[in-house]
mmCIF file of C-alpha atoms in Angstrom:
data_model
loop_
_atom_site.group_PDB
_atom_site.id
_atom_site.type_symbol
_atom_site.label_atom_id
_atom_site.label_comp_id
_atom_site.label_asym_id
_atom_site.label_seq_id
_atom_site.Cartn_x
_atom_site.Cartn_y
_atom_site.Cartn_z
ATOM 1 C CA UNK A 21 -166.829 107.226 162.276
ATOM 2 C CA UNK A 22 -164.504 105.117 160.238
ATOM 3 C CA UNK A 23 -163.523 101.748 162.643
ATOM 4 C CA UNK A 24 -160.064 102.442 161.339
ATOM 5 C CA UNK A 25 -159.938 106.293 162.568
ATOM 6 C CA UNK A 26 -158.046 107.481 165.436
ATOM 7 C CA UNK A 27 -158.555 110.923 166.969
ATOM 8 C CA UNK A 28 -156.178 113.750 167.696
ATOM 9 C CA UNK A 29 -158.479 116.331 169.231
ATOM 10 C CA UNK A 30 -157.044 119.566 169.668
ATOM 11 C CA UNK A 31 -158.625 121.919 171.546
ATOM 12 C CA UNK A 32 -158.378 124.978 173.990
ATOM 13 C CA UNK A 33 -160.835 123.655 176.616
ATOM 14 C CA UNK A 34 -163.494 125.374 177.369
ATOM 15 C CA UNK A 35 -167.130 124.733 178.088
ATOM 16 C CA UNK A 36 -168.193 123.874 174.158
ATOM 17 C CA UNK A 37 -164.895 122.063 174.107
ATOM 18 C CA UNK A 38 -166.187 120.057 177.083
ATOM 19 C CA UNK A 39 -169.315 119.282 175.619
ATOM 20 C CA UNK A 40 -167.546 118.228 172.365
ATOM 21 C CA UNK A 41 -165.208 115.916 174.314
ATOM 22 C CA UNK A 42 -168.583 114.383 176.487
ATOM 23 C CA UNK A 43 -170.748 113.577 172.894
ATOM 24 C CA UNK A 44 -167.105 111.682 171.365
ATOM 25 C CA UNK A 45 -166.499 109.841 174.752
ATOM 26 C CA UNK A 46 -170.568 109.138 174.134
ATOM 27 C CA UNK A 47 -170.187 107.038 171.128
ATOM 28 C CA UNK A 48 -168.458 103.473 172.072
ATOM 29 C CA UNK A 49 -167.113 103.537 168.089
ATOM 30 C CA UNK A 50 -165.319 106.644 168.692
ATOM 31 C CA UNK A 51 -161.351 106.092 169.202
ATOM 32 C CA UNK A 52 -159.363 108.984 171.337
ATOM 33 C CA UNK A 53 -155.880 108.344 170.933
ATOM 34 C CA UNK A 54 -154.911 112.063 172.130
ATOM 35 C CA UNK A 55 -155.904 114.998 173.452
ATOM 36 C CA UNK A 56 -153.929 118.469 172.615
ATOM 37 C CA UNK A 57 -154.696 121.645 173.916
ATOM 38 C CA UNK A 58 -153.805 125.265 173.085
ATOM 39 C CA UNK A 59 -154.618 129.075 174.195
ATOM 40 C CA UNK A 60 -157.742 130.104 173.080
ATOM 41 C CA UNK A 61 -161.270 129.911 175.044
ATOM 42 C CA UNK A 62 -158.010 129.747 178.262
ATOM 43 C CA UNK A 63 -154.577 129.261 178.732
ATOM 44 C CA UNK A 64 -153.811 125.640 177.397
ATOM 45 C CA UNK A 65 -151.919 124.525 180.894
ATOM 46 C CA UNK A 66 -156.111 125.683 182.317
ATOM 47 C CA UNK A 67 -157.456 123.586 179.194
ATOM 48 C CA UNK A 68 -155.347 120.502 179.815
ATOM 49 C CA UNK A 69 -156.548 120.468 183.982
ATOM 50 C CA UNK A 70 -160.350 121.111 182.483
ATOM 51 C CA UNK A 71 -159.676 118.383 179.859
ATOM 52 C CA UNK A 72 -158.586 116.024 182.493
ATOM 53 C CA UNK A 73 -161.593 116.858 184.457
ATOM 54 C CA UNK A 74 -163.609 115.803 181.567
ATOM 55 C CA UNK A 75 -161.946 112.296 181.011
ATOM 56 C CA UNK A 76 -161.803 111.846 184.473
ATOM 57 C CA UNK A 77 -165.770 112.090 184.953
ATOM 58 C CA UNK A 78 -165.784 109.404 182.572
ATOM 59 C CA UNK A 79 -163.058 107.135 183.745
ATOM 60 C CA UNK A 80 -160.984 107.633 180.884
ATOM 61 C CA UNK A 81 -157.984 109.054 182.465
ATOM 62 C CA UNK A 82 -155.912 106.306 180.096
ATOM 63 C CA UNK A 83 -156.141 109.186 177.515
ATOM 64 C CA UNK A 84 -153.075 111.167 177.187
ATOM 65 C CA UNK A 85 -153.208 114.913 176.731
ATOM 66 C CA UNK A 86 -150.627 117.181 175.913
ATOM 67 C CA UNK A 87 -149.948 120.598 176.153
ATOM 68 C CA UNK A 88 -149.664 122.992 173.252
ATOM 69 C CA UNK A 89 -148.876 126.678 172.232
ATOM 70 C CA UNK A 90 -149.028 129.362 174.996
ATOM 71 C CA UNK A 91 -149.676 131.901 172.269
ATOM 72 C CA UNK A 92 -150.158 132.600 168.074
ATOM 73 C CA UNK A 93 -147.719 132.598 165.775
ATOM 74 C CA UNK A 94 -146.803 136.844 166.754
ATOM 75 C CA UNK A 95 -146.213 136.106 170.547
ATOM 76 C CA UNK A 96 -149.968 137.435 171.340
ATOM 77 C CA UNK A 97 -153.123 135.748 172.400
ATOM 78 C CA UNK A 98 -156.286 136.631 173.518
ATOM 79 C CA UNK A 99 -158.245 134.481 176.536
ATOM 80 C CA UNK A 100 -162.100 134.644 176.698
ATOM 81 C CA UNK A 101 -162.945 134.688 180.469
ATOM 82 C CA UNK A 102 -165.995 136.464 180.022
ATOM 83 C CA UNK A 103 -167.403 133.467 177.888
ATOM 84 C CA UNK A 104 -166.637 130.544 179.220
ATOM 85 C CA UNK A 105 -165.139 132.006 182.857
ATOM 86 C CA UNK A 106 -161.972 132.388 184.561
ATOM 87 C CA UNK A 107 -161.610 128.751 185.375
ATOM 88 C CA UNK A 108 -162.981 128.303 181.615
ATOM 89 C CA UNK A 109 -165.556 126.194 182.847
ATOM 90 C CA UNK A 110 -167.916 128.675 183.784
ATOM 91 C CA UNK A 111 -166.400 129.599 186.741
ATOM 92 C CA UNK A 112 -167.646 126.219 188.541
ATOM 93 C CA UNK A 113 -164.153 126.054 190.457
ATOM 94 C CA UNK A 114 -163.890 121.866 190.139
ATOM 95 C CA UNK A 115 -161.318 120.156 192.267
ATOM 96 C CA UNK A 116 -157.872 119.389 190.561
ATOM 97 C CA UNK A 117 -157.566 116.216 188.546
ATOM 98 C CA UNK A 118 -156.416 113.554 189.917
ATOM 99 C CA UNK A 119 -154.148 113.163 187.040
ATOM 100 C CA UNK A 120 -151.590 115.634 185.084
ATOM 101 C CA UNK A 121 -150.798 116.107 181.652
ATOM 102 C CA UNK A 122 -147.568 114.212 179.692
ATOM 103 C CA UNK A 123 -144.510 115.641 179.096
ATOM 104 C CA UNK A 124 -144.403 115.857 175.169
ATOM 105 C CA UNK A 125 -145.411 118.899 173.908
ATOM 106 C CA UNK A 126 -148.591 118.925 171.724
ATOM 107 C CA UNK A 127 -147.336 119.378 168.026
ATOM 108 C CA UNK A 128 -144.819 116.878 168.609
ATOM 109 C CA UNK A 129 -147.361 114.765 169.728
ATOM 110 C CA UNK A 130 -149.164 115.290 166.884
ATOM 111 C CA UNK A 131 -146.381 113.903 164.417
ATOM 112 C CA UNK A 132 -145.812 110.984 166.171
ATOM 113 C CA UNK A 133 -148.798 109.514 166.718
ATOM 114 C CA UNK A 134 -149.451 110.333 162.433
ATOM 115 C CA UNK A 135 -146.205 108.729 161.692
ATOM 116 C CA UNK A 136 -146.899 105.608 164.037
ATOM 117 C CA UNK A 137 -150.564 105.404 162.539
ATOM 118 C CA UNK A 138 -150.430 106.695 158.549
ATOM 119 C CA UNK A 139 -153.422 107.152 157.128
ATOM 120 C CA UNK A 140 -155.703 106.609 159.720
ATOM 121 C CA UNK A 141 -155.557 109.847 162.278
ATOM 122 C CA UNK A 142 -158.681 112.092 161.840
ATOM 123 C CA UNK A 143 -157.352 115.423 163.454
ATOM 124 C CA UNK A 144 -160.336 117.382 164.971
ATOM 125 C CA UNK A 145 -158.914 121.196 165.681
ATOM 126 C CA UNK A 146 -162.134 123.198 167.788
ATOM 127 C CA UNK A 147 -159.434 125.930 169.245
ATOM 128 C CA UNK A 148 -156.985 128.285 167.381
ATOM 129 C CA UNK A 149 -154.529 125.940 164.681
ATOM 130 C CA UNK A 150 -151.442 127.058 166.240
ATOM 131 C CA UNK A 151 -149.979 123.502 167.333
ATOM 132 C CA UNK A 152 -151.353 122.016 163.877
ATOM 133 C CA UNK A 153 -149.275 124.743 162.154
ATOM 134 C CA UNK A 154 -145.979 123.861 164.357
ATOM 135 C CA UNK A 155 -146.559 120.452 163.638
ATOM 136 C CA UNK A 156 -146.417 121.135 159.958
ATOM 137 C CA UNK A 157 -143.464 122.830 160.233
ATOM 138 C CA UNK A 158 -141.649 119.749 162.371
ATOM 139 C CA UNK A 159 -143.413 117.026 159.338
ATOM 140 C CA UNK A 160 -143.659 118.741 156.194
ATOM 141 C CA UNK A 161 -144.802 114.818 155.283
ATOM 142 C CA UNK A 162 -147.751 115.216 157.704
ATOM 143 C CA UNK A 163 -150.438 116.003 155.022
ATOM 144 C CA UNK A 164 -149.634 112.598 153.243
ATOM 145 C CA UNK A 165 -149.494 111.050 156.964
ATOM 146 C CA UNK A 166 -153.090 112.358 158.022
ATOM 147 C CA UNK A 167 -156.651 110.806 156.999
ATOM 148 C CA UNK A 168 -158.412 113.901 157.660
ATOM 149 C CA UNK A 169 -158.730 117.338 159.059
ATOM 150 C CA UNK A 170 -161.800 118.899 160.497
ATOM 151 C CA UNK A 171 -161.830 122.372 161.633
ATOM 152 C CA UNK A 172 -164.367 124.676 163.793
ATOM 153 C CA UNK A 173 -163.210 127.803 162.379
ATOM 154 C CA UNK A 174 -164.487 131.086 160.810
ATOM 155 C CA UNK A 175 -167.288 132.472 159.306
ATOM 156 C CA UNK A 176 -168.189 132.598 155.543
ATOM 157 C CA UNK A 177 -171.695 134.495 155.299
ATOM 158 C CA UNK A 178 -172.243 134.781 158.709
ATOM 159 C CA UNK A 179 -170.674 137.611 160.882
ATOM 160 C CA UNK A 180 -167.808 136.820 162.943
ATOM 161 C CA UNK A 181 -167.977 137.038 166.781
ATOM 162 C CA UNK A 182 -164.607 138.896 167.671
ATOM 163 C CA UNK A 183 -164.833 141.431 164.662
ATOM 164 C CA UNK A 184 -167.419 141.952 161.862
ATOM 165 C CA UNK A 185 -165.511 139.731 159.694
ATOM 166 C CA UNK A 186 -163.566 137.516 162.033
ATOM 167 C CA UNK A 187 -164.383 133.874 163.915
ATOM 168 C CA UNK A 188 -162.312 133.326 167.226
ATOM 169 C CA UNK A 189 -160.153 130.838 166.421
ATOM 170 C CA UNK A 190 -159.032 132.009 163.385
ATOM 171 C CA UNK A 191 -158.734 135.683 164.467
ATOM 172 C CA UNK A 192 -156.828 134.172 167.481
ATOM 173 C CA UNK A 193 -153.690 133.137 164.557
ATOM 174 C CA UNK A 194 -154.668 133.619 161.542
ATOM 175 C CA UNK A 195 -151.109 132.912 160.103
ATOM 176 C CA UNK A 196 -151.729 129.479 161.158
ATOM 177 C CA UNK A 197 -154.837 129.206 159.913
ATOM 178 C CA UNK A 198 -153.689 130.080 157.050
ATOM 179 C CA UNK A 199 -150.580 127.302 156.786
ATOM 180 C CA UNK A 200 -152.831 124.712 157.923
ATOM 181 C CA UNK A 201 -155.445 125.561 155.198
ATOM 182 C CA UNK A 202 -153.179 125.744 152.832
ATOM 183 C CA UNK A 203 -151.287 122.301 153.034
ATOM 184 C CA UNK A 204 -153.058 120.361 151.092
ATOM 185 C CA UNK A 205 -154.399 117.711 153.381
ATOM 186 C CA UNK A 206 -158.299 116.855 152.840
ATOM 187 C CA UNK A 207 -160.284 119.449 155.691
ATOM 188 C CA UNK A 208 -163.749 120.319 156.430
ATOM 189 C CA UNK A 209 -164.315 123.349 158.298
ATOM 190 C CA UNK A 210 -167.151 124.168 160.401
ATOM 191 C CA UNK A 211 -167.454 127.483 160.349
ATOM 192 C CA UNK A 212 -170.190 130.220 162.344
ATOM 193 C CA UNK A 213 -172.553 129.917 159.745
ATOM 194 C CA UNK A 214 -173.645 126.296 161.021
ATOM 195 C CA UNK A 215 -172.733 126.766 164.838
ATOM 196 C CA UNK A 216 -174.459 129.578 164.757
ATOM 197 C CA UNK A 217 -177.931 128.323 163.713
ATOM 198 C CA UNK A 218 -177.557 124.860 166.242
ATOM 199 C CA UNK A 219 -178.270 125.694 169.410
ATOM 200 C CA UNK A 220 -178.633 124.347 173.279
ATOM 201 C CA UNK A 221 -181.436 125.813 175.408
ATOM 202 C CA UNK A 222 -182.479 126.664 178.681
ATOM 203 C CA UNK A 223 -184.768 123.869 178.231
ATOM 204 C CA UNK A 224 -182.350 121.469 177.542
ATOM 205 C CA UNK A 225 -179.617 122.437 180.177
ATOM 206 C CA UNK A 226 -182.914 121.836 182.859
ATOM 207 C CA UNK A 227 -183.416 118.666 181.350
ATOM 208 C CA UNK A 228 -179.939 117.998 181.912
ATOM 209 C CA UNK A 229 -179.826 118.938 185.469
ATOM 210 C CA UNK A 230 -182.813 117.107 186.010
ATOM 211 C CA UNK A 231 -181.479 113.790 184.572
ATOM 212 C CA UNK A 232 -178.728 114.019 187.436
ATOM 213 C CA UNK A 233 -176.073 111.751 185.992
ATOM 214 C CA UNK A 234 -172.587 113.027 187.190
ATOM 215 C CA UNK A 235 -172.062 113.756 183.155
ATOM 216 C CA UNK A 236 -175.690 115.618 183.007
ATOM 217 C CA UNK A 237 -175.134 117.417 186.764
ATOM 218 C CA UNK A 238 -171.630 118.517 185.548
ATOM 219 C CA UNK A 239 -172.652 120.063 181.890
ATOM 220 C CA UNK A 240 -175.746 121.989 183.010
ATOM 221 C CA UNK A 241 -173.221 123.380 185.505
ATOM 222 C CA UNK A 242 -171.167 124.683 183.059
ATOM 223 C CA UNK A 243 -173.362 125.718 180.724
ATOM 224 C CA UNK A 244 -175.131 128.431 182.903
ATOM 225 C CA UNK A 245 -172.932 131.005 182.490
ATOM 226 C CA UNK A 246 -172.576 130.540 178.850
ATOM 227 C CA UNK A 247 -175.887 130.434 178.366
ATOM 228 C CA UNK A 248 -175.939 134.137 180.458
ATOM 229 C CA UNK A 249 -173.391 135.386 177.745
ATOM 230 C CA UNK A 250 -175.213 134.353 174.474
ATOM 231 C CA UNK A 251 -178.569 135.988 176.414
ATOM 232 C CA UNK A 252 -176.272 139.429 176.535
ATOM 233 C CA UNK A 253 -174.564 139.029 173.519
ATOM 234 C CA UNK A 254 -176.478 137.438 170.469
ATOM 235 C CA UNK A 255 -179.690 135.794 171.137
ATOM 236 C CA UNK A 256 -181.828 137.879 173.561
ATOM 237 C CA UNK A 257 -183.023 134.962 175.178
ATOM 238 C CA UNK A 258 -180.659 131.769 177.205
ATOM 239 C CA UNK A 259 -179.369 129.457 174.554
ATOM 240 C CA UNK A 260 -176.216 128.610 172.993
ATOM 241 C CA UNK A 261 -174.288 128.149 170.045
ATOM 242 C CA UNK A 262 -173.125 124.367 169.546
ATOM 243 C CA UNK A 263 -169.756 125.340 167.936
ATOM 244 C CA UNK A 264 -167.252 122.818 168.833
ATOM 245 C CA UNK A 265 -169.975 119.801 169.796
ATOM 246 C CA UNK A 266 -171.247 120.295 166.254
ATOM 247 C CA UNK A 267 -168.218 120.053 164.551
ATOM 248 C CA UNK A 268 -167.255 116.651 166.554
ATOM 249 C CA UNK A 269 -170.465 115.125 165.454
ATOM 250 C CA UNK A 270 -169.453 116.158 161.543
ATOM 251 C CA UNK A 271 -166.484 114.992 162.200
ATOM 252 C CA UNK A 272 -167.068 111.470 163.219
ATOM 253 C CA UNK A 273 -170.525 111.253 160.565
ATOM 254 C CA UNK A 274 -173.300 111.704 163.153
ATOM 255 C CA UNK A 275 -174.198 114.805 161.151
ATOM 256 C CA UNK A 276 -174.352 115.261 157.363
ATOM 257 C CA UNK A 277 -174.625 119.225 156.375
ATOM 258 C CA UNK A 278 -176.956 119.905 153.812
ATOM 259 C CA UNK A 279 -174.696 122.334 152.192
ATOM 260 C CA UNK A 280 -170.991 122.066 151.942
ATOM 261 C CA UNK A 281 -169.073 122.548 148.869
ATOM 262 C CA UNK A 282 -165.802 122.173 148.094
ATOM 263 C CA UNK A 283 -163.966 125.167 147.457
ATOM 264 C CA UNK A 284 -161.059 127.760 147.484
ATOM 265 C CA UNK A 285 -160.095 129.405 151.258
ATOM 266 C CA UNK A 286 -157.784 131.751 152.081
ATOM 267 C CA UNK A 287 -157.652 133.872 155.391
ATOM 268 C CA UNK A 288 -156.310 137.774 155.831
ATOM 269 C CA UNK A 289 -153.323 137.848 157.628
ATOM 270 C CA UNK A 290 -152.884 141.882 157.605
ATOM 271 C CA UNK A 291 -153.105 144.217 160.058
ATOM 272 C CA UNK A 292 -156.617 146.055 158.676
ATOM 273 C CA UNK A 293 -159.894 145.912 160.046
ATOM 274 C CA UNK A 294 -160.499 142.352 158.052
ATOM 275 C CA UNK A 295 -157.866 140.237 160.066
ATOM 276 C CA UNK A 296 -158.348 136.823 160.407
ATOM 277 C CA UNK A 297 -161.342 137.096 157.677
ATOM 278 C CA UNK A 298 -162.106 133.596 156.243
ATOM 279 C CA UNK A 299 -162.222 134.141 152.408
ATOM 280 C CA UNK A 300 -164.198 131.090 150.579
ATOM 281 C CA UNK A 301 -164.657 131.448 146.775
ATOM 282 C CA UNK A 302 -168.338 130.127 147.002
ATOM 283 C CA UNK A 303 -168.478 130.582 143.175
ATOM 284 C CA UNK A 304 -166.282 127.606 142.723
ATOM 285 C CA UNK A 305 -169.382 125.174 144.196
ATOM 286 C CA UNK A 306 -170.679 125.460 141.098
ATOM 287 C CA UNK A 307 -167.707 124.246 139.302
ATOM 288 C CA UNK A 308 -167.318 120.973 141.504
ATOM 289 C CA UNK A 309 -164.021 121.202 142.072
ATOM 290 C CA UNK A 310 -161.268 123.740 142.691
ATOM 291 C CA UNK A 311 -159.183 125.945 140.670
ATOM 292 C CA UNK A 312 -155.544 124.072 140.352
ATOM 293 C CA UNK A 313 -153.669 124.978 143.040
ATOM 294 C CA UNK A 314 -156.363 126.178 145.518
ATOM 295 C CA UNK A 315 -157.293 125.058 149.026
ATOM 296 C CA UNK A 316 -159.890 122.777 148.494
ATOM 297 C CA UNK A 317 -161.537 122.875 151.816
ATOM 298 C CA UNK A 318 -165.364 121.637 152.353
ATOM 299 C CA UNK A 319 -167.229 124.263 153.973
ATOM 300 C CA UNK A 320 -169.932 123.333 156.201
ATOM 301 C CA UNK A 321 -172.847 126.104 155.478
ATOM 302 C CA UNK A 322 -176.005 124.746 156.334
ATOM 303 C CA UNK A 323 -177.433 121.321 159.152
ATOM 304 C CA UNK A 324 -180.765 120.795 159.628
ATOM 305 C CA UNK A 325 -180.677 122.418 162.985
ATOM 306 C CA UNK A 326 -181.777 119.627 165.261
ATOM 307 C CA UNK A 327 -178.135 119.116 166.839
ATOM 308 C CA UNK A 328 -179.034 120.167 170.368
ATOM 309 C CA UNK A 329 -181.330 117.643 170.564
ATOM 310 C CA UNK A 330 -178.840 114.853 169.555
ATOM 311 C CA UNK A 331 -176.138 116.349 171.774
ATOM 312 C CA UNK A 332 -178.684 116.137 175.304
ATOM 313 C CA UNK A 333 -179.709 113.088 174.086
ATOM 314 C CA UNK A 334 -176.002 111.302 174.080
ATOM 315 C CA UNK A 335 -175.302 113.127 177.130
ATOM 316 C CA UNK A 336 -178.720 111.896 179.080
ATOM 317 C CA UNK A 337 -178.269 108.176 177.081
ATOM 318 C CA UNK A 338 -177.910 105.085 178.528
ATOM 319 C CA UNK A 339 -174.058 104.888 177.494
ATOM 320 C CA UNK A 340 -171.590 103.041 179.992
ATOM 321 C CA UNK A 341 -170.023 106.204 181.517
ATOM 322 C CA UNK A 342 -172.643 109.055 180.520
ATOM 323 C CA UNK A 343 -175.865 106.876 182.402
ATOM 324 C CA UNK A 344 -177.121 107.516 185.470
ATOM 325 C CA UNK A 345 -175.113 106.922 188.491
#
């Protein structure tokens, strides 16, 4: 990551969410300035306590995080319970935090930090982009303000995981996937077609438990019952799609795709079947760069699928705050 980067991460915390935060708060070159959270995986108050947790088992509590949008851009939202669990840590019913979230809401957050800091905030959006859409709206300037935008979002080739066509986090607004896509600030999305193909194993949530750090005890916790849902629901056998962790690590250069061109994205916004379809004009990576007045989004499509390696070995490294106790 670039020395002079600061990250917003905005997320709706859940148990990849979790894992994302544990592999940044890894990496000693990593700046936090923020942590924003919004409805998605759970309700965002749920994913600012579970966030909390997570800086907490670190001792970075001096991390603010804010709360963001309750729901999408329509008044509706949908919560995924049966993924990551009622508690939206895998139903592993942690104490409270010893800490509470700040007052300011999320988006506003969000512009104030990018005016204080021009050109250096990296956002890193892993839930639905509801508050980077209000924020938008309350900084039309906040393109120009903001270094960078990566996204875990959608699916180009790759099925989606709510619909055939649609990824959770955009399906879960795609009208603000849509704005944020669309401002013309440099992003990279992430979509299923990497996540999908990086995965954590049974294997490596042992070896996690077996390392018995408090970081190591508390992931392989959570990850059980995700790893039961991914059994049930796509792979046949416990592991688990690296969604949000793998988009943190592209974020902040621990991971270079092997495929990612730059090209045109839209996202449906209708009420057929394709909803909250992510809509890449793949032709254009042959032209090098986008048709004038396209999104010009890179578009992760292909890692060399060793990322669940990398992510137990941060977590079970030798890091002040993710050792051993």
């Amino acid at each position: 990551m670039a020395s002079e980067e600061t990250l917003i991460v905005d997320c709706d915390t859940g148990i990849d969410d979790a894992l994302a935060l544990l592999y940044l708060l890894g990496d000693p070159g990593v700046r936090i300035g923020a942590v924003t959270t919004v409805f998605g995986n759970t309700d965002p108050g749920t994913a600012a306590l579970n966030t909390l947790r997570v800086l907490e088992l670190v001792g970075r509590s001096d991390i603010p995080v804010a709360v963001g949008a309750e729901h999408n851009r329509r008044g509706s939202r949908h919560l995924a319970p049966d993924v990551h669990g009622a508690d939206g840590l895998g139903n592993t019913d942690l104490p409270a935090p010893r800490t509470s979230p700040i007052a300011e809401p999320a988006a506003e957050l969000i512009v104030r930090m990018a005016r204080e800091n021009p050109g250096t905030v990296h956002l890193l959006a892993v839930g639905p982009l509801t508050n980077l859409a209000a924020a938008l709206q309350l900084e039309p300037e906040l393109p120009r303000l903001v270094k960078h935008v990566t996204i875990m979002g959608g699916a180009m080739l790759h099925p989606g995981n709510v619909t055939p066509v649609a990824e959770a986090n955009i399906s879960n607004d795609p009208e603000a996937a849509r704005i944020v896509l669309r401002a013309g600030w440099p992003v990279t999305l992430v979509p299923l077609d990497a996540t999908m193909t990086e995965a954590i194993t049974e294997e490596q949530r042992r070896r996690l438990a077996e390392f018995g750090s408090p970081v190591t005890t508390f992931t392989a916790a959570i990850l059980d019952l995700y790893l039961d849902f991914y059994a049930q629901h796509a792979f046949g056998e416990r592991k688990a799609a690296c969604h949000d962790p793998l988009a943190a690590a592209i974020a902040v250069g621990d991971v270079e795709p092997l495929l990612a061109p730059v090209v045109p994205v839209d996202v449906e916004t209708g009420d057929g079947p394709a909803r909250g379809m992510t809509i890449a004009d793949l032709r254009g990576q042959y032209r090098g760069f986008p048709e004038s007045g396209a999104a010009a989004v890179r578009v992760v499509l292909e890692t060399d699928r060793a990322f669940g390696d990398r992510l137990v070995d941060r977590l079970c490294s030798d890091v002040p705050n993710l050792g051993a106790a």
